[in-house]
């Protein structure tokens, strides 16, 4: 594995706020505060044993504001870009014999304020976007119109994710809640079902209980609006088995200081975290799964959190570092530190898992290149099959943490039934890893039993707005060489 910060003028020295790889060609798209979207060709550095480089290809110019998020459709034919002021543009690829060009296809107008994150549906027919206007909007891309508005959050929506199996969508907000929506189709007069998402779970607080003590202390599971980042980008695994949620703030005990964390939710029970992963000294702002699955290695099968017939790899980015995990090992397989002078804003994997790229507000991007089969031997996975769940994995712990959640569906009429089902379930075993220093990951076991609390819509109180301003350009300085630290 080799990587480093590419010292070129990515966006005229202005913050790079988002990036994404094209799923077919592997071109890297970046966007930021200069209003443009730029396409780059990645040049491998393996032959010379050097850091990979990039070659500028073209620019997509249309936006009149900073571009906060870009995502290619799964087919690679469309590109969605969300910007300040509520701008949301769909670009379409127009291939020719000599080159490929992107042209504005549609402009989606309804958001009143900045669009911070977006995600395509599995069939590319719909798009979900999250905004500073506190709402999520599901768009009908073919019609270019609003399909559904999800407006239950009371502060900025900074992250959205669409389940690969098309059953759920998730949103994460600076109101300290994560909302899980389930698709309950409505039948039209002609017998045609209309997609309709309703809120099933609101993850917000935890009740912590110590030993035989009767008192419980309520603690928030997520950071508040003072988190110094525009984004809280969450991610589903490519098979839909798990949902990774950043911006966690978890207390190992009621009297301890909060630990920055990433929560892993199992598809079988999206009402409660299956486990927490450490986030070092800085909050976690972006998480993203690698789109490729790999064969099991077998050496660390007893340490892993998940029981899967394959290995999945994912990256967790804090404000200043990146942790790379796989589902077969408890500790991270790599840690990248000292990457940028300012906050990391986005991360993305290349379609063949050869590259990991990340962007930063300091105006630069970092590229990491993996050697052939360094992450493992790739294997196909069938998204249509029922995913294997982490609850099937038995952990041999002397003292296992129990994570229980009591959820209140906002719009469901099956309240009693859901509560009864929840009562019949066994709590998920979990390991909590705490991080004393940036480079150390020590497994700890606690006796805490965590109860996640949800609240009704009318209990939500608006939070005071706090707008983060982008980091200003800094004078040229010597770049920091990134380090890959073996756990």
Tab-separated table of C-alpha atoms in Angstrom:
chain	number	residue	atom	x	y	z
A	1	UNK	CA	0.000	0.000	0.000
A	2	UNK	CA	1.359	3.373	-1.007
A	3	UNK	CA	-0.307	6.736	-0.755
A	4	UNK	CA	0.108	10.400	-0.194
A	5	UNK	CA	-1.333	13.846	-0.652
A	6	UNK	CA	-1.248	14.862	-4.327
A	7	UNK	CA	0.275	18.338	-4.409
A	8	UNK	CA	-1.547	19.916	-7.323
A	9	UNK	CA	-4.100	22.693	-7.638
A	10	UNK	CA	-7.208	20.556	-7.376
A	11	UNK	CA	-9.724	23.410	-7.158
A	12	UNK	CA	-7.634	26.581	-7.260
A	13	UNK	CA	-6.526	26.059	-3.679
A	14	UNK	CA	-10.083	26.186	-2.341
A	15	UNK	CA	-11.606	23.473	-0.132
A	16	UNK	CA	-12.339	20.154	-1.830
A	17	UNK	CA	-15.666	19.125	-0.313
A	18	UNK	CA	-16.560	15.867	-2.069
A	19	UNK	CA	-15.337	13.194	-4.458
A	20	UNK	CA	-16.520	9.956	-6.078
A	21	UNK	CA	-15.214	7.300	-8.473
A	22	UNK	CA	-17.063	6.480	-11.696
A	23	UNK	CA	-18.285	2.862	-11.313
A	24	UNK	CA	-17.266	1.843	-14.859
A	25	UNK	CA	-14.335	3.918	-16.091
A	26	UNK	CA	-12.747	4.517	-12.697
A	27	UNK	CA	-12.375	8.256	-13.317
A	28	UNK	CA	-12.243	10.312	-10.132
A	29	UNK	CA	-14.655	13.241	-9.833
A	30	UNK	CA	-13.956	16.011	-7.312
A	31	UNK	CA	-15.848	19.179	-6.418
A	32	UNK	CA	-15.582	22.006	-3.948
A	33	UNK	CA	-15.697	25.678	-3.167
A	34	UNK	CA	-14.656	26.808	-6.676
A	35	UNK	CA	-18.128	25.762	-7.956
A	36	UNK	CA	-16.719	23.293	-10.541
A	37	UNK	CA	-16.729	19.504	-10.835
A	38	UNK	CA	-13.477	18.096	-12.204
A	39	UNK	CA	-12.693	14.666	-13.637
A	40	UNK	CA	-9.282	13.044	-13.135
A	41	UNK	CA	-7.580	9.951	-14.537
A	42	UNK	CA	-5.681	7.935	-11.932
A	43	UNK	CA	-2.174	6.843	-12.915
A	44	UNK	CA	-0.806	3.852	-11.030
A	45	UNK	CA	2.517	4.219	-9.288
A	46	UNK	CA	3.130	0.511	-8.658
A	47	UNK	CA	5.646	0.016	-11.472
A	48	UNK	CA	7.918	2.769	-10.128
A	49	UNK	CA	6.942	2.000	-6.520
A	50	UNK	CA	5.730	5.551	-6.150
A	51	UNK	CA	2.605	7.300	-4.966
A	52	UNK	CA	-0.168	7.263	-7.620
A	53	UNK	CA	-0.710	10.439	-9.636
A	54	UNK	CA	-3.641	12.049	-11.430
A	55	UNK	CA	-4.164	13.645	-14.841
A	56	UNK	CA	-6.774	16.330	-15.366
A	57	UNK	CA	-9.454	15.358	-17.907
A	58	UNK	CA	-12.289	17.890	-17.951
A	59	UNK	CA	-14.498	20.225	-15.909
A	60	UNK	CA	-18.256	20.302	-15.452
A	61	UNK	CA	-19.258	23.934	-15.037
A	62	UNK	CA	-22.786	24.978	-14.134
A	63	UNK	CA	-23.124	25.523	-10.392
A	64	UNK	CA	-23.036	29.042	-9.007
A	65	UNK	CA	-22.195	27.952	-5.457
A	66	UNK	CA	-19.878	25.592	-3.603
A	67	UNK	CA	-20.562	21.946	-4.493
A	68	UNK	CA	-20.941	19.851	-1.333
A	69	UNK	CA	-21.683	16.371	-2.680
A	70	UNK	CA	-21.382	14.422	-5.935
A	71	UNK	CA	-22.405	10.822	-6.569
A	72	UNK	CA	-22.411	8.726	-9.738
A	73	UNK	CA	-25.388	6.483	-10.417
A	74	UNK	CA	-24.719	2.762	-10.272
A	75	UNK	CA	-24.982	2.477	-14.056
A	76	UNK	CA	-22.452	5.266	-14.504
A	77	UNK	CA	-24.736	7.111	-16.945
A	78	UNK	CA	-25.761	9.872	-14.526
A	79	UNK	CA	-24.038	12.104	-11.998
A	80	UNK	CA	-25.873	13.993	-9.256
A	81	UNK	CA	-24.346	17.092	-7.653
A	82	UNK	CA	-25.694	19.050	-4.681
A	83	UNK	CA	-24.546	22.559	-3.827
A	84	UNK	CA	-25.184	25.569	-1.616
A	85	UNK	CA	-28.466	27.408	-2.025
A	86	UNK	CA	-30.395	24.187	-2.686
A	87	UNK	CA	-28.913	23.549	-6.134
A	88	UNK	CA	-29.267	19.928	-7.252
A	89	UNK	CA	-28.196	18.993	-10.782
A	90	UNK	CA	-28.385	15.713	-12.714
A	91	UNK	CA	-25.660	15.328	-15.349
A	92	UNK	CA	-25.858	12.799	-18.183
A	93	UNK	CA	-22.977	11.082	-19.950
A	94	UNK	CA	-22.846	11.570	-23.726
A	95	UNK	CA	-20.249	9.164	-25.145
A	96	UNK	CA	-18.766	9.649	-28.598
A	97	UNK	CA	-16.115	7.937	-30.699
A	98	UNK	CA	-13.401	10.338	-29.592
A	99	UNK	CA	-14.336	11.327	-26.070
A	100	UNK	CA	-17.016	11.390	-23.390
A	101	UNK	CA	-18.785	14.533	-22.267
A	102	UNK	CA	-21.155	15.303	-19.423
A	103	UNK	CA	-24.071	17.664	-19.955
A	104	UNK	CA	-26.737	19.028	-17.639
A	105	UNK	CA	-29.708	16.680	-17.850
A	106	UNK	CA	-32.088	18.045	-15.226
A	107	UNK	CA	-32.222	20.605	-12.443
A	108	UNK	CA	-34.111	19.488	-9.340
A	109	UNK	CA	-35.520	22.453	-7.447
A	110	UNK	CA	-37.207	22.361	-4.065
A	111	UNK	CA	-34.587	22.545	-1.311
A	112	UNK	CA	-34.464	26.036	0.181
A	113	UNK	CA	-30.913	25.780	1.513
A	114	UNK	CA	-27.609	23.989	0.980
A	115	UNK	CA	-27.667	20.348	-0.125
A	116	UNK	CA	-25.092	18.477	1.985
A	117	UNK	CA	-25.425	14.828	0.935
A	118	UNK	CA	-27.223	12.606	-1.570
A	119	UNK	CA	-27.533	8.963	-2.589
A	120	UNK	CA	-28.971	7.039	-5.555
A	121	UNK	CA	-31.574	4.302	-5.230
A	122	UNK	CA	-30.414	0.802	-6.295
A	123	UNK	CA	-32.221	1.076	-9.646
A	124	UNK	CA	-31.058	4.669	-10.308
A	125	UNK	CA	-34.690	5.760	-10.697
A	126	UNK	CA	-34.730	7.801	-7.485
A	127	UNK	CA	-32.417	10.026	-5.510
A	128	UNK	CA	-32.441	11.060	-1.859
A	129	UNK	CA	-30.885	14.332	-0.717
A	130	UNK	CA	-30.278	15.908	2.699
A	131	UNK	CA	-30.187	19.648	3.294
A	132	UNK	CA	-29.573	22.502	5.702
A	133	UNK	CA	-33.340	23.164	5.463
A	134	UNK	CA	-33.700	20.161	7.863
A	135	UNK	CA	-35.369	17.939	5.261
A	136	UNK	CA	-34.669	14.883	3.136
A	137	UNK	CA	-36.252	14.723	-0.302
A	138	UNK	CA	-36.758	11.611	-2.406
A	139	UNK	CA	-36.722	12.606	-6.071
A	140	UNK	CA	-38.201	10.854	-9.089
A	141	UNK	CA	-35.250	11.247	-11.436
A	142	UNK	CA	-37.153	10.346	-14.614
A	143	UNK	CA	-39.847	12.932	-13.937
A	144	UNK	CA	-37.461	15.435	-12.387
A	145	UNK	CA	-39.901	16.042	-9.547
A	146	UNK	CA	-40.288	15.542	-5.808
A	147	UNK	CA	-41.588	12.081	-4.936
A	148	UNK	CA	-41.624	12.394	-1.132
A	149	UNK	CA	-40.438	14.805	1.560
A	150	UNK	CA	-39.109	13.536	4.894
A	151	UNK	CA	-39.080	16.566	7.169
A	152	UNK	CA	-38.980	15.164	10.709
A	153	UNK	CA	-35.471	16.376	11.579
A	154	UNK	CA	-35.177	19.639	13.493
A	155	UNK	CA	-31.654	20.544	12.388
A	156	UNK	CA	-29.342	20.115	9.397
A	157	UNK	CA	-29.479	16.759	7.586
A	158	UNK	CA	-25.805	16.035	6.983
A	159	UNK	CA	-25.904	12.460	5.723
A	160	UNK	CA	-28.255	10.139	3.824
A	161	UNK	CA	-27.941	6.508	2.683
A	162	UNK	CA	-30.098	4.179	0.570
A	163	UNK	CA	-30.279	0.467	1.340
A	164	UNK	CA	-28.918	-1.640	-1.585
A	165	UNK	CA	-31.973	-3.885	-1.209
A	166	UNK	CA	-34.262	-0.835	-1.545
A	167	UNK	CA	-36.167	-1.472	1.684
A	168	UNK	CA	-34.688	1.260	3.896
A	169	UNK	CA	-33.267	4.755	3.747
A	170	UNK	CA	-31.382	6.388	6.599
A	171	UNK	CA	-30.659	10.000	7.505
A	172	UNK	CA	-28.291	11.528	10.052
A	173	UNK	CA	-28.720	15.031	11.409
A	174	UNK	CA	-27.004	17.500	13.707
A	175	UNK	CA	-30.153	17.300	15.873
A	176	UNK	CA	-28.364	14.226	17.333
A	177	UNK	CA	-30.707	11.691	15.774
A	178	UNK	CA	-30.456	9.036	13.121
A	179	UNK	CA	-33.740	8.117	11.440
A	180	UNK	CA	-34.395	4.807	9.734
A	181	UNK	CA	-37.228	4.823	7.189
A	182	UNK	CA	-38.875	1.684	5.809
A	183	UNK	CA	-40.652	1.408	2.472
A	184	UNK	CA	-44.389	0.722	2.914
A	185	UNK	CA	-45.787	0.991	-0.628
A	186	UNK	CA	-49.164	2.593	-1.202
A	187	UNK	CA	-51.495	0.947	-3.710
A	188	UNK	CA	-52.926	3.238	-6.344
A	189	UNK	CA	-56.325	2.899	-8.003
A	190	UNK	CA	-54.867	0.955	-10.930
A	191	UNK	CA	-53.213	-1.526	-8.599
A	192	UNK	CA	-49.762	-0.003	-9.040
A	193	UNK	CA	-47.715	0.317	-5.868
A	194	UNK	CA	-46.194	3.694	-5.067
A	195	UNK	CA	-42.979	3.827	-3.062
A	196	UNK	CA	-43.631	5.364	0.357
A	197	UNK	CA	-41.085	5.622	3.181
A	198	UNK	CA	-42.202	5.995	6.806
A	199	UNK	CA	-40.003	6.465	9.858
A	200	UNK	CA	-39.494	3.203	11.720
A	201	UNK	CA	-36.739	4.040	14.211
A	202	UNK	CA	-35.325	7.213	15.735
A	203	UNK	CA	-31.962	6.558	17.358
A	204	UNK	CA	-31.136	9.319	19.794
A	205	UNK	CA	-30.156	8.592	23.422
A	206	UNK	CA	-28.874	5.793	25.634
A	207	UNK	CA	-29.808	4.840	29.182
A	208	UNK	CA	-26.744	3.505	30.980
A	209	UNK	CA	-27.046	1.311	34.045
A	210	UNK	CA	-24.157	0.212	36.240
A	211	UNK	CA	-24.175	-3.103	38.099
A	212	UNK	CA	-26.907	-3.247	40.747
A	213	UNK	CA	-27.538	0.485	40.704
A	214	UNK	CA	-31.120	1.480	40.046
A	215	UNK	CA	-30.323	4.879	38.604
A	216	UNK	CA	-29.788	5.333	34.899
A	217	UNK	CA	-28.116	8.198	33.107
A	218	UNK	CA	-29.302	9.333	29.695
A	219	UNK	CA	-26.541	10.118	27.254
A	220	UNK	CA	-26.724	11.183	23.630
A	221	UNK	CA	-25.366	8.748	21.088
A	222	UNK	CA	-24.328	11.432	18.589
A	223	UNK	CA	-22.478	14.746	18.544
A	224	UNK	CA	-24.505	17.956	18.548
A	225	UNK	CA	-24.419	20.806	16.034
A	226	UNK	CA	-21.045	22.028	17.324
A	227	UNK	CA	-19.304	19.191	15.486
A	228	UNK	CA	-16.774	21.073	13.296
A	229	UNK	CA	-17.831	19.535	9.996
A	230	UNK	CA	-20.465	20.105	7.334
A	231	UNK	CA	-20.919	16.368	6.882
A	232	UNK	CA	-21.930	13.170	8.650
A	233	UNK	CA	-21.851	10.760	5.724
A	234	UNK	CA	-23.167	7.285	6.552
A	235	UNK	CA	-22.919	4.110	4.447
A	236	UNK	CA	-24.605	0.752	3.825
A	237	UNK	CA	-22.530	-2.333	3.142
A	238	UNK	CA	-22.735	-3.436	-0.524
A	239	UNK	CA	-24.815	-6.490	0.427
A	240	UNK	CA	-27.145	-4.518	2.711
A	241	UNK	CA	-26.154	-6.470	5.824
A	242	UNK	CA	-24.900	-3.513	7.844
A	243	UNK	CA	-25.277	0.228	8.207
A	244	UNK	CA	-22.282	2.299	9.333
A	245	UNK	CA	-23.130	5.551	11.126
A	246	UNK	CA	-20.503	8.219	11.985
A	247	UNK	CA	-20.489	11.133	14.452
A	248	UNK	CA	-20.964	8.813	17.433
A	249	UNK	CA	-20.248	9.962	20.982
A	250	UNK	CA	-20.306	7.003	23.371
A	251	UNK	CA	-19.633	6.789	27.103
A	252	UNK	CA	-18.125	3.541	28.340
A	253	UNK	CA	-19.429	4.417	31.810
A	254	UNK	CA	-21.680	7.220	33.070
A	255	UNK	CA	-18.733	8.979	34.727
A	256	UNK	CA	-16.235	8.609	31.875
A	257	UNK	CA	-15.582	11.041	29.077
A	258	UNK	CA	-17.320	10.459	25.760
A	259	UNK	CA	-15.446	8.414	23.179
A	260	UNK	CA	-15.760	9.336	19.504
A	261	UNK	CA	-17.271	6.324	17.797
A	262	UNK	CA	-18.767	4.788	14.697
A	263	UNK	CA	-21.881	2.667	15.191
A	264	UNK	CA	-22.483	-0.522	13.258
A	265	UNK	CA	-26.151	-1.451	12.827
A	266	UNK	CA	-27.219	-4.933	11.789
A	267	UNK	CA	-29.941	-5.218	9.165
A	268	UNK	CA	-31.813	-7.731	11.316
A	269	UNK	CA	-32.306	-5.095	14.016
A	270	UNK	CA	-31.859	-1.504	12.900
A	271	UNK	CA	-33.280	-0.214	16.173
A	272	UNK	CA	-30.044	-0.601	18.129
A	273	UNK	CA	-26.305	-0.569	17.440
A	274	UNK	CA	-24.676	-3.959	17.150
A	275	UNK	CA	-21.311	-2.534	18.199
A	276	UNK	CA	-19.157	0.576	18.349
A	277	UNK	CA	-15.807	1.210	16.728
A	278	UNK	CA	-13.372	3.779	18.163
A	279	UNK	CA	-12.762	7.142	16.569
A	280	UNK	CA	-9.551	8.240	18.277
A	281	UNK	CA	-9.278	11.821	19.492
A	282	UNK	CA	-11.348	13.440	16.735
A	283	UNK	CA	-14.997	12.917	15.741
A	284	UNK	CA	-15.851	10.570	12.874
A	285	UNK	CA	-17.343	12.479	9.946
A	286	UNK	CA	-17.385	10.067	6.971
A	287	UNK	CA	-17.674	6.291	6.580
A	288	UNK	CA	-17.726	4.283	3.371
A	289	UNK	CA	-17.759	0.603	2.441
A	290	UNK	CA	-15.542	-0.763	-0.301
A	291	UNK	CA	-17.811	-1.976	-3.154
A	292	UNK	CA	-15.830	-5.221	-3.530
A	293	UNK	CA	-16.133	-8.322	-1.352
A	294	UNK	CA	-13.135	-10.566	-0.655
A	295	UNK	CA	-12.535	-14.195	0.249
A	296	UNK	CA	-12.159	-15.039	3.910
A	297	UNK	CA	-8.578	-15.296	5.124
A	298	UNK	CA	-9.433	-17.451	8.105
A	299	UNK	CA	-6.557	-16.347	10.336
A	300	UNK	CA	-8.612	-13.915	12.420
A	301	UNK	CA	-12.020	-15.517	12.121
A	302	UNK	CA	-12.406	-15.823	15.893
A	303	UNK	CA	-11.693	-12.115	16.423
A	304	UNK	CA	-14.154	-10.782	13.888
A	305	UNK	CA	-17.419	-9.103	14.751
A	306	UNK	CA	-19.364	-10.481	11.804
A	307	UNK	CA	-20.232	-13.921	10.532
A	308	UNK	CA	-20.140	-13.532	6.773
A	309	UNK	CA	-19.161	-15.927	3.975
A	310	UNK	CA	-16.832	-13.190	2.688
A	311	UNK	CA	-14.840	-10.210	3.914
A	312	UNK	CA	-16.056	-6.644	3.558
A	313	UNK	CA	-13.694	-3.691	3.896
A	314	UNK	CA	-14.644	-0.192	5.001
A	315	UNK	CA	-12.972	3.109	5.776
A	316	UNK	CA	-13.725	5.425	8.680
A	317	UNK	CA	-12.531	9.027	8.449
A	318	UNK	CA	-12.203	11.310	11.437
A	319	UNK	CA	-11.421	14.983	11.035
A	320	UNK	CA	-7.727	14.201	10.668
A	321	UNK	CA	-7.163	10.458	10.109
A	322	UNK	CA	-8.500	7.360	8.360
A	323	UNK	CA	-9.002	3.871	9.772
A	324	UNK	CA	-9.428	0.897	7.440
A	325	UNK	CA	-11.263	-2.132	8.841
A	326	UNK	CA	-12.448	-5.463	7.539
A	327	UNK	CA	-15.225	-7.670	8.883
A	328	UNK	CA	-12.859	-10.504	9.802
A	329	UNK	CA	-10.642	-8.637	12.249
A	330	UNK	CA	-11.413	-6.633	15.370
A	331	UNK	CA	-8.557	-4.142	15.000
A	332	UNK	CA	-8.111	-1.843	12.006
A	333	UNK	CA	-5.945	-3.269	9.243
A	334	UNK	CA	-4.411	0.158	8.567
A	335	UNK	CA	-4.356	3.653	10.036
A	336	UNK	CA	-3.495	6.740	7.995
A	337	UNK	CA	-2.523	9.815	10.005
A	338	UNK	CA	-0.982	13.221	9.400
A	339	UNK	CA	-2.749	13.571	6.074
A	340	UNK	CA	-4.081	17.136	5.933
A	341	UNK	CA	-3.969	20.518	7.620
A	342	UNK	CA	-7.770	20.841	7.696
A	343	UNK	CA	-10.788	18.564	8.113
A	344	UNK	CA	-11.406	15.556	5.873
A	345	UNK	CA	-14.664	16.018	3.962
A	346	UNK	CA	-15.309	12.825	1.955
A	347	UNK	CA	-13.866	9.403	1.080
A	348	UNK	CA	-14.457	7.039	-1.834
A	349	UNK	CA	-13.279	3.649	-3.140
A	350	UNK	CA	-12.495	2.855	-6.750
A	351	UNK	CA	-14.803	0.234	-8.330
A	352	UNK	CA	-12.052	-2.406	-8.355
A	353	UNK	CA	-10.853	-1.546	-4.821
A	354	UNK	CA	-7.397	-0.527	-6.097
A	355	UNK	CA	-7.648	3.021	-4.733
A	356	UNK	CA	-8.990	4.891	-1.736
A	357	UNK	CA	-9.321	8.651	-2.150
A	358	UNK	CA	-10.168	11.352	0.365
A	359	UNK	CA	-10.737	15.099	0.143
A	360	UNK	CA	-10.036	17.880	2.604
A	361	UNK	CA	-10.883	21.479	3.315
A	362	UNK	CA	-7.210	22.348	2.944
A	363	UNK	CA	-7.699	22.154	-0.824
A	364	UNK	CA	-5.900	18.847	-1.415
A	365	UNK	CA	-6.823	15.200	-1.955
A	366	UNK	CA	-5.026	12.050	-0.836
A	367	UNK	CA	-4.761	8.859	-2.888
A	368	UNK	CA	-3.912	5.432	-1.473
A	369	UNK	CA	-3.087	2.608	-3.895
A	370	UNK	CA	-3.348	-1.043	-2.850
A	371	UNK	CA	-1.189	-3.685	-4.448
A	372	UNK	CA	-2.774	-6.540	-6.352
A	373	UNK	CA	-4.682	-8.766	-3.888
A	374	UNK	CA	-3.337	-6.765	-0.946
A	375	UNK	CA	-6.855	-6.474	0.433
A	376	UNK	CA	-7.625	-10.043	-0.622
A	377	UNK	CA	-9.008	-12.023	-3.520
A	378	UNK	CA	-12.233	-10.474	-4.771
A	379	UNK	CA	-15.392	-12.552	-5.090
A	380	UNK	CA	-18.874	-11.659	-6.379
A	381	UNK	CA	-21.724	-11.114	-3.950
A	382	UNK	CA	-25.413	-11.347	-4.735
A	383	UNK	CA	-27.259	-8.314	-3.392
A	384	UNK	CA	-30.592	-9.991	-4.037
A	385	UNK	CA	-29.968	-12.753	-1.500
A	386	UNK	CA	-30.853	-12.464	2.151
A	387	UNK	CA	-27.835	-10.912	3.865
A	388	UNK	CA	-26.053	-12.733	6.625
A	389	UNK	CA	-26.461	-10.943	9.934
A	390	UNK	CA	-23.993	-10.128	12.667
A	391	UNK	CA	-26.414	-11.443	15.299
A	392	UNK	CA	-25.590	-14.958	14.145
A	393	UNK	CA	-22.014	-14.478	15.306
A	394	UNK	CA	-21.289	-15.789	18.817
A	395	UNK	CA	-18.664	-13.859	20.763
A	396	UNK	CA	-16.596	-15.593	23.423
A	397	UNK	CA	-16.384	-12.793	25.976
A	398	UNK	CA	-16.095	-13.035	29.725
A	399	UNK	CA	-18.244	-9.929	30.036
A	400	UNK	CA	-20.182	-8.896	26.964
A	401	UNK	CA	-21.883	-5.546	26.580
A	402	UNK	CA	-25.585	-5.727	25.925
A	403	UNK	CA	-27.073	-3.141	23.601
A	404	UNK	CA	-30.832	-2.832	23.784
A	405	UNK	CA	-33.025	-0.282	22.094
A	406	UNK	CA	-36.574	0.705	22.789
A	407	UNK	CA	-37.903	2.270	19.604
A	408	UNK	CA	-40.941	4.324	18.835
A	409	UNK	CA	-42.044	4.188	15.180
A	410	UNK	CA	-43.208	7.660	14.235
A	411	UNK	CA	-45.817	6.673	11.702
A	412	UNK	CA	-46.405	2.979	12.239
A	413	UNK	CA	-49.687	1.606	13.523
A	414	UNK	CA	-48.012	-1.529	14.884
A	415	UNK	CA	-46.567	-0.029	18.063
A	416	UNK	CA	-47.609	-2.809	20.425
A	417	UNK	CA	-46.504	-5.538	18.061
A	418	UNK	CA	-43.072	-4.017	17.582
A	419	UNK	CA	-42.557	-3.614	21.318
A	420	UNK	CA	-43.570	-7.233	21.890
A	421	UNK	CA	-41.159	-8.421	19.215
A	422	UNK	CA	-38.404	-6.318	20.744
A	423	UNK	CA	-39.008	-7.814	24.146
A	424	UNK	CA	-38.643	-11.334	22.755
A	425	UNK	CA	-35.257	-10.596	21.178
A	426	UNK	CA	-31.948	-11.351	22.865
A	427	UNK	CA	-29.534	-8.417	23.113
A	428	UNK	CA	-26.672	-8.380	20.647
A	429	UNK	CA	-23.246	-9.190	22.056
A	430	UNK	CA	-20.814	-6.383	21.427
A	431	UNK	CA	-17.238	-5.414	21.877
A	432	UNK	CA	-16.314	-1.819	22.569
A	433	UNK	CA	-12.856	-0.688	21.595
A	434	UNK	CA	-11.502	2.457	23.131
A	435	UNK	CA	-8.576	4.388	21.758
A	436	UNK	CA	-6.114	5.828	24.224
A	437	UNK	CA	-3.852	7.209	21.529
A	438	UNK	CA	-4.103	7.679	17.781
A	439	UNK	CA	-2.037	4.562	17.082
A	440	UNK	CA	-3.282	2.195	19.784
A	441	UNK	CA	-6.466	0.181	19.790
A	442	UNK	CA	-7.050	-1.709	23.019
A	443	UNK	CA	-10.040	-4.006	23.395
A	444	UNK	CA	-11.955	-3.364	26.589
A	445	UNK	CA	-14.891	-5.166	28.101
A	446	UNK	CA	-17.471	-3.376	30.258
A	447	UNK	CA	-20.538	-4.347	32.237
A	448	UNK	CA	-22.737	-1.565	30.923
A	449	UNK	CA	-26.151	-2.337	29.581
A	450	UNK	CA	-27.158	0.336	27.116
A	451	UNK	CA	-30.746	1.176	26.362
A	452	UNK	CA	-31.375	3.380	23.351
A	453	UNK	CA	-34.196	5.842	23.790
A	454	UNK	CA	-36.395	7.232	21.065
A	455	UNK	CA	-38.790	10.115	21.229
A	456	UNK	CA	-41.996	11.253	19.617
A	457	UNK	CA	-42.089	13.972	16.986
A	458	UNK	CA	-43.662	16.486	19.324
A	459	UNK	CA	-40.804	16.093	21.814
A	460	UNK	CA	-38.207	17.276	19.327
A	461	UNK	CA	-37.025	20.788	20.121
A	462	UNK	CA	-35.278	22.879	17.475
A	463	UNK	CA	-31.603	23.409	18.041
A	464	UNK	CA	-29.870	26.716	17.712
A	465	UNK	CA	-28.297	27.020	14.289
A	466	UNK	CA	-24.561	27.285	14.015
A	467	UNK	CA	-22.996	27.756	10.619
A	468	UNK	CA	-19.466	26.516	10.016
A	469	UNK	CA	-17.412	28.585	7.591
A	470	UNK	CA	-14.927	26.875	5.254
A	471	UNK	CA	-11.293	27.045	6.210
A	472	UNK	CA	-9.555	29.906	4.441
A	473	UNK	CA	-6.636	29.284	2.103
A	474	UNK	CA	-3.328	28.892	3.871
A	475	UNK	CA	0.073	29.915	2.513
A	476	UNK	CA	2.040	27.148	0.892
A	477	UNK	CA	3.824	24.989	3.429
A	478	UNK	CA	5.690	21.742	3.395
A	479	UNK	CA	3.210	18.887	3.132
A	480	UNK	CA	2.997	16.270	5.835
A	481	UNK	CA	3.939	12.776	4.718
A	482	UNK	CA	1.118	10.343	5.567
A	483	UNK	CA	1.937	7.296	7.613
A	484	UNK	CA	0.501	3.804	7.364
A	485	UNK	CA	0.601	2.394	10.865
A	486	UNK	CA	0.242	-1.299	11.487
A	487	UNK	CA	-2.122	-1.952	14.402
